[in-house]
Amino acid sequence: MPLSQRTRAKPCALGDRGTQAACVQADCPCWAACAPSVTLQRGIERDETGRSGGAIHCEIKALAGNSATCLGFCFRLDAGSIPAASKSGERPQLARLSCPSCPDGEQDTRDTQARAACFWYSGRPAEIGISKERIVQLVSVQVGPFKSIDQPQTVKIDPEVTVFVGMNEAGKTVFLQALHKSDDAAGVAVFDPVEDYPRKDLSAYLRQHTTKPAQVTKLTYKLTAGELDELNRDLHTNLPADFEFSLLRHYDNTLRIQLGIDEKPVLDHLRQDSRLSSDVRAALAAVTSVRSIPKATEHLSLTDNDKGWLASVQQRITKTQWESVTQAEAWNWLQPRLPKFAFFGEYELLPSKLNLTDLARRVEQAKSITTPQNAQQAKASQKPLEPQHRAVLALLRMADISVEDFTRPGGGYESLKARLEAISIKLTDEILEFWKQNEDLEVEVDIRLDPDEQPPFNSGPNIYLRIKNRRHRGVSTPFHQRSRGFTWFFSFLVWFDSVQHQLAVGDPGDRDLILLLDEPGLNLHALAQADFLRYIDRLAEKHQVLYTTHSPFMVHSDRLHQVRVVEDRVKVGTVLSDNVSNSDPRTIFPLQAALGWTLAQNLFISERNLLVEGPSDLLYLQAISSLLEAQGRVGLREEVTIVPTGGLDKVVTFVALLGANGLKLAVLHDYRGRPEQKLEDLVKQKMIAPKALLDVSQFRDLANIGKSSRASDIEDLLPVSLYLDYFNRAFSQQLGSTKVTEADLPAGDRVLDRIERHLSTTRIHIRPSGGFNHYAVASLFVSSPPSSLDADALARFESLFRAVNGLF
């Protein structure tokens, strides 16, 4: 029996939530249903390497049908290594368990994460402190036609954080809405052609919608290496490491699945069954699909073993109407692991007060919305749960309170009040961890009757949310009267706790989440936005995060590869791209401002500074330093800050400014074939030591490292062919079908000069002023770095970094 079926069994009705044993629903006698005697012990275990760590040890005292056997399972909470599964009372040894009665023989209980390692796994890792691994990763998205997106747009998604930058009304929110409606975690948001299809083409589309609904999104995913191994092991497939699959959502909310799985490895496995007769084996040699097996064997004289084997195959076939049985089984395996989308925007803010009787009534109405069709009907009339209601439900969930507790006779005010006070303390601690603007705030949550209020607040209990400011002698104000930045940040924390626990109305189940944040921190102060970026980084440890912004303080200047630009182009509509070089300057202004802000900060906070001439130098040095370090070689020291000065002429100003603050400096500059007088003057004035002046040409000739030679830029340390590849890609729109090759370039020392002379000679116009934007090529190099560099290039840069590191 496949391991995944055992580890994802339904929980027994034993013990408290989070400590339930999982019944092993299996035909194999080794894994009979667990007996009603289960104990869980917290303790310290050591794995095979001798490391110790927090663990949960589960001892199943007896197994039905095999009462003499006791099995124990333990695993680490703080590492991916699973120590073992062994007989109770013995130290765990190897991570394998022999099952002589199982058809597959020895079953592998290893797992790269603790999430599914123990057979008693209850499906609630958050409650017992287990870090849940991201099982399926979204790698690319195609959206459109949808609202302002007239033509389908394909966007690569970063494994951790993807940032969408653009002007107001460019279509950033539209993109997130399309993803949200593709698979809403709350099961509420769905596609509606009248609302979502581009309005200018709506009339023509509605005539075909009933018979041929258009595709609106295509989501492409890939599995982690561990999950891919498990899928291959469970289904006997042989999917490659780069296996991807896609889900196509249409305007009628139907789903089409693209898997592309070859059944040959599955057929090979079936043919290897030793119980089969030679006649059946021979017939199977010509079979090309599992579904064709019965027809291929219908004329044979079958043995009892053949008949039993064929019955099991027929059972697999009848379970699905798909042509490919293996693809259907793979989809059944993948579907429960797929992440859903959780969207947070401006409208999910908490109210200052809400009537709980009215909320309970709305919750009951919402329970009837279980399908996209129900959701569309509710949208046509009235949504029972508006964002403010869901926000309060999230708050109650944090206190482990059901809305029915307030309407039930004898609900117990003191108990409810105590739990609300506990969550008030938790919220205060949590928000102050990231809210540094005012650390004297306290959260107050209360419930009370108020018969003098206007309906519906005069009927039944109301929940009130207030913020107390200790800085002003404990004065409290209603939540909605606080700053917009604070109310947004607080509401977001509450919302995220709700989606973490998967307890929105119409429980979406125990699945991973992809977080969609629309303009997060829009009303936050610049420094508070930087604080919130840290929080996003924390979220990205467990969830993919996609967010929109036009604030430079919501962009990591050292992670431009995570940025996607969004533009609204005339007669084209919304366009999304990861190519910064072809974008409107107004669109990429936040990126420029983010880089400028980071540089300005670095002028005063970094003790060790390497001055370079331009931002292209910074990008190449950072990217190639990372490549070297990934190979265990020498990169730039982490504490050294690279500071672009804007040209050699400005180096003197930077040296004076930074040197006056007692900071350590070095200069790396382009070499024009002769000494630079301005730099020599710096040495004469003793503003910088001679050895702290480095030029690029000193690292170009590996036989003469440290000696200035020919005119050189940082780009000359790269292979010419590699640089031209990035040049052609960066300016593909301007070049058209033309590709610049090394043979096209005139002779010379500097590749930049050679390219510009070639462009001038051939009258190829990249930009009106002539030449080309060096930064555009560097930006593409960083956003799409090469998987490797040739040995000489790596050696040049490693020599450069050794020299720079030695100066500090």
Tab-separated table of C-alpha atoms in Angstrom, residues 573-793:
chain	number	residue	atom	x	y	z
A	573	GLY	CA	-4.542	46.978	-22.151
A	574	THR	CA	-2.700	45.723	-19.086
A	575	VAL	CA	0.719	44.224	-19.824
A	576	LEU	CA	2.894	42.385	-17.285
A	577	SER	CA	6.598	41.717	-17.712
A	578	ASP	CA	9.811	41.012	-15.836
A	579	ASN	CA	11.787	43.085	-18.354
A	580	VAL	CA	12.529	46.399	-16.670
A	581	SER	CA	14.469	47.768	-19.637
A	582	ASN	CA	11.406	48.068	-21.876
A	583	SER	CA	9.160	49.643	-19.245
A	584	ASP	CA	7.830	53.168	-18.961
A	585	PRO	CA	10.154	55.229	-16.702
A	586	ARG	CA	7.134	56.222	-14.611
A	587	THR	CA	6.350	52.571	-13.986
A	588	ILE	CA	9.814	51.650	-12.753
A	589	PHE	CA	10.244	54.823	-10.666
A	590	PRO	CA	9.636	52.877	-7.406
A	591	LEU	CA	12.547	50.603	-8.313
A	592	GLN	CA	14.826	53.546	-8.948
A	593	ALA	CA	13.691	55.233	-5.746
A	594	ALA	CA	14.152	52.007	-3.772
A	595	LEU	CA	17.703	51.682	-5.037
A	596	GLY	CA	18.396	55.337	-4.266
A	597	TRP	CA	16.966	55.015	-0.758
A	598	THR	CA	19.064	51.947	-0.055
A	599	LEU	CA	22.189	53.696	-1.272
A	600	ALA	CA	21.440	56.759	0.825
A	601	GLN	CA	21.010	54.573	3.892
A	602	ASN	CA	24.207	52.725	3.147
A	603	LEU	CA	26.145	55.980	3.118
A	604	PHE	CA	25.734	56.229	6.859
A	605	ILE	CA	25.234	52.746	8.241
A	606	SER	CA	27.950	50.664	6.588
A	607	GLU	CA	31.426	50.649	8.069
A	608	ARG	CA	33.108	49.142	4.993
A	609	ASN	CA	32.302	50.626	1.576
A	610	LEU	CA	33.406	49.728	-1.936
A	611	LEU	CA	32.826	52.688	-4.272
A	612	VAL	CA	32.056	51.819	-7.887
A	613	GLU	CA	31.139	54.064	-10.794
A	614	GLY	CA	27.587	52.983	-11.609
A	615	PRO	CA	24.684	50.724	-10.634
A	616	SER	CA	25.636	48.184	-13.305
A	617	ASP	CA	28.869	47.501	-11.417
A	618	LEU	CA	26.859	46.871	-8.256
A	619	LEU	CA	24.543	44.407	-9.981
A	620	TYR	CA	27.301	42.365	-11.619
A	621	LEU	CA	29.384	42.219	-8.444
A	622	GLN	CA	26.467	41.110	-6.278
A	623	ALA	CA	25.228	38.501	-8.752
A	624	ILE	CA	28.609	36.910	-9.414
A	625	SER	CA	29.560	37.001	-5.746
A	626	SER	CA	26.460	34.899	-5.089
A	627	LEU	CA	27.432	32.463	-7.860
A	628	LEU	CA	30.900	32.006	-6.388
A	629	GLU	CA	29.615	31.546	-2.854
A	630	ALA	CA	27.110	28.944	-4.077
A	631	GLN	CA	30.118	26.931	-5.315
A	632	GLY	CA	31.972	27.326	-2.021
A	633	ARG	CA	34.396	29.863	-3.476
A	634	VAL	CA	35.349	33.378	-2.377
A	635	GLY	CA	32.780	36.109	-2.890
A	636	LEU	CA	32.556	39.641	-1.549
A	637	ARG	CA	32.492	39.841	2.233
A	638	GLU	CA	28.949	40.271	3.518
A	639	GLU	CA	29.775	43.367	5.559
A	640	VAL	CA	31.156	45.253	2.531
A	641	THR	CA	28.624	47.635	0.982
A	642	ILE	CA	28.865	48.458	-2.721
A	643	VAL	CA	28.099	52.151	-3.340
A	644	PRO	CA	27.589	53.400	-6.939
A	645	THR	CA	28.748	56.999	-7.148
A	646	GLY	CA	27.310	57.990	-10.519
A	647	GLY	CA	30.628	58.250	-12.310
A	648	LEU	CA	34.290	58.785	-11.658
A	649	ASP	CA	33.785	62.545	-11.300
A	650	LYS	CA	31.696	61.983	-8.161
A	651	VAL	CA	34.131	59.633	-6.483
A	652	VAL	CA	35.971	62.543	-4.863
A	653	THR	CA	32.745	63.763	-3.221
A	654	PHE	CA	31.874	60.305	-1.950
A	655	VAL	CA	35.363	59.715	-0.576
A	656	ALA	CA	35.234	63.022	1.295
A	657	LEU	CA	31.728	62.335	2.656
A	658	LEU	CA	32.330	58.783	3.750
A	659	GLY	CA	35.890	59.320	4.921
A	660	ALA	CA	34.765	62.165	7.167
A	661	ASN	CA	32.571	59.679	9.042
A	662	GLY	CA	35.546	57.448	9.794
A	663	LEU	CA	34.383	54.713	7.409
A	664	LYS	CA	36.692	52.315	5.601
A	665	LEU	CA	36.807	52.863	1.844
A	666	ALA	CA	38.029	51.248	-1.335
A	667	VAL	CA	37.453	52.256	-4.950
A	668	LEU	CA	36.949	49.958	-7.944
A	669	HIS	CA	36.823	51.908	-11.193
A	670	ASP	CA	36.884	51.383	-14.924
A	671	TYR	CA	40.295	51.783	-16.573
A	672	ARG	CA	40.702	53.971	-19.631
A	673	GLY	CA	44.273	52.971	-20.439
A	674	ARG	CA	45.941	55.716	-18.408
A	675	PRO	CA	46.088	56.845	-14.741
A	676	GLU	CA	43.206	58.984	-13.498
A	677	GLN	CA	44.445	62.353	-12.232
A	678	LYS	CA	41.515	62.850	-9.863
A	679	LEU	CA	42.232	59.591	-8.109
A	680	GLU	CA	45.950	60.364	-7.875
A	681	ASP	CA	44.998	63.684	-6.251
A	682	LEU	CA	43.009	61.780	-3.612
A	683	VAL	CA	46.138	59.801	-2.770
A	684	LYS	CA	48.286	62.941	-2.598
A	685	GLN	CA	45.764	64.538	-0.226
A	686	LYS	CA	45.919	61.379	1.896
A	687	MET	CA	42.187	60.945	1.615
A	688	ILE	CA	42.643	57.330	0.551
A	689	ALA	CA	45.507	54.867	0.541
A	690	PRO	CA	47.064	53.920	-2.842
A	691	LYS	CA	46.346	50.220	-2.293
A	692	ALA	CA	42.627	51.026	-1.837
A	693	LEU	CA	42.407	52.176	-5.468
A	694	LEU	CA	41.645	49.223	-7.727
A	695	ASP	CA	40.839	49.240	-11.411
A	696	VAL	CA	39.027	46.531	-13.365
A	697	SER	CA	41.917	45.858	-15.751
A	698	GLN	CA	44.001	44.505	-12.851
A	699	PHE	CA	41.810	41.378	-12.877
A	700	ARG	CA	41.331	40.891	-16.597
A	701	ASP	CA	44.543	39.027	-17.391
A	702	LEU	CA	44.785	35.965	-15.158
A	703	ALA	CA	48.548	35.749	-15.799
A	704	ASN	CA	49.094	39.295	-14.481
A	705	ILE	CA	46.593	39.775	-11.662
A	706	GLY	CA	47.128	43.087	-9.888
A	707	LYS	CA	48.692	44.911	-12.845
A	708	SER	CA	46.832	47.546	-14.867
A	709	SER	CA	46.799	46.634	-18.544
A	710	ARG	CA	44.303	47.625	-21.223
A	711	ALA	CA	41.145	49.738	-21.061
A	712	SER	CA	38.485	47.755	-19.242
A	713	ASP	CA	34.996	47.928	-17.762
A	714	ILE	CA	33.398	45.464	-15.360
A	715	GLU	CA	31.652	43.869	-18.369
A	716	ASP	CA	35.063	42.905	-19.805
A	717	LEU	CA	35.532	40.355	-17.040
A	718	LEU	CA	32.670	38.371	-18.593
A	719	PRO	CA	32.942	36.296	-21.779
A	720	VAL	CA	32.016	38.460	-24.778
A	721	SER	CA	29.603	35.817	-26.078
A	722	LEU	CA	27.753	35.736	-22.741
A	723	TYR	CA	27.435	39.505	-22.583
A	724	LEU	CA	26.133	39.626	-26.159
A	725	ASP	CA	23.530	36.991	-25.318
A	726	TYR	CA	22.145	39.220	-22.547
A	727	PHE	CA	22.435	42.292	-24.788
A	728	ASN	CA	20.362	40.633	-27.517
A	729	ARG	CA	17.734	39.518	-25.015
A	730	ALA	CA	17.529	42.905	-23.291
A	731	PHE	CA	16.939	44.748	-26.559
A	732	SER	CA	15.119	42.076	-28.549
A	733	GLN	CA	12.265	44.458	-29.319
A	734	GLN	CA	14.574	47.086	-30.842
A	735	LEU	CA	16.789	44.555	-32.625
A	736	GLY	CA	13.932	42.530	-34.096
A	737	SER	CA	15.321	39.495	-35.898
A	738	THR	CA	18.883	40.870	-35.760
A	739	LYS	CA	21.340	39.186	-33.395
A	740	VAL	CA	24.652	40.848	-32.636
A	741	THR	CA	27.498	38.305	-32.573
A	742	GLU	CA	31.127	38.608	-31.545
A	743	ALA	CA	32.150	38.371	-35.225
A	744	ASP	CA	30.110	41.503	-35.942
A	745	LEU	CA	32.073	43.664	-33.503
A	746	PRO	CA	35.045	45.799	-34.537
A	747	ALA	CA	38.368	45.244	-32.802
A	748	GLY	CA	38.982	46.948	-29.472
A	749	ASP	CA	39.622	46.495	-25.750
A	750	ARG	CA	36.196	47.370	-24.271
A	751	VAL	CA	33.135	45.321	-25.259
A	752	LEU	CA	30.819	48.269	-24.501
A	753	ASP	CA	32.727	50.523	-26.893
A	754	ARG	CA	32.822	47.805	-29.570
A	755	ILE	CA	29.036	47.302	-29.383
A	756	GLU	CA	28.329	51.034	-29.570
A	757	ARG	CA	30.596	51.432	-32.589
A	758	HIS	CA	28.842	48.501	-34.274
A	759	LEU	CA	25.414	50.035	-33.596
A	760	SER	CA	26.570	53.340	-35.028
A	761	THR	CA	28.103	51.763	-38.147
A	762	THR	CA	25.056	49.599	-38.899
A	763	ARG	CA	22.641	52.387	-37.925
A	764	ILE	CA	20.816	50.227	-35.409
A	765	HIS	CA	18.981	52.587	-33.043
A	766	ILE	CA	18.531	51.216	-29.545
A	767	ARG	CA	17.748	54.654	-28.117
A	768	PRO	CA	17.427	58.106	-29.722
A	769	SER	CA	20.568	59.492	-28.089
A	770	GLY	CA	22.684	56.650	-29.494
A	771	GLY	CA	24.445	53.767	-27.801
A	772	PHE	CA	22.447	51.641	-25.360
A	773	ASN	CA	21.477	51.461	-21.703
A	774	HIS	CA	24.164	49.432	-19.919
A	775	TYR	CA	21.955	49.118	-16.839
A	776	ALA	CA	19.244	47.299	-18.820
A	777	VAL	CA	21.654	44.474	-19.635
A	778	ALA	CA	22.915	44.321	-16.052
A	779	SER	CA	19.352	44.249	-14.730
A	780	LEU	CA	18.500	41.302	-16.985
A	781	PHE	CA	21.688	39.547	-15.849
A	782	VAL	CA	20.535	39.836	-12.219
A	783	SER	CA	16.891	38.928	-12.844
A	784	SER	CA	17.871	35.907	-14.951
A	785	PRO	CA	21.423	34.963	-13.910
A	786	PRO	CA	23.342	32.262	-15.752
A	787	SER	CA	23.431	28.904	-14.044
A	788	SER	CA	27.214	28.942	-14.360
A	789	LEU	CA	30.129	30.948	-15.745
A	790	ASP	CA	33.233	29.686	-17.494
A	791	ALA	CA	36.272	28.995	-15.345
A	792	ASP	CA	38.236	32.064	-16.448
A	793	ALA	CA	35.405	34.486	-15.662
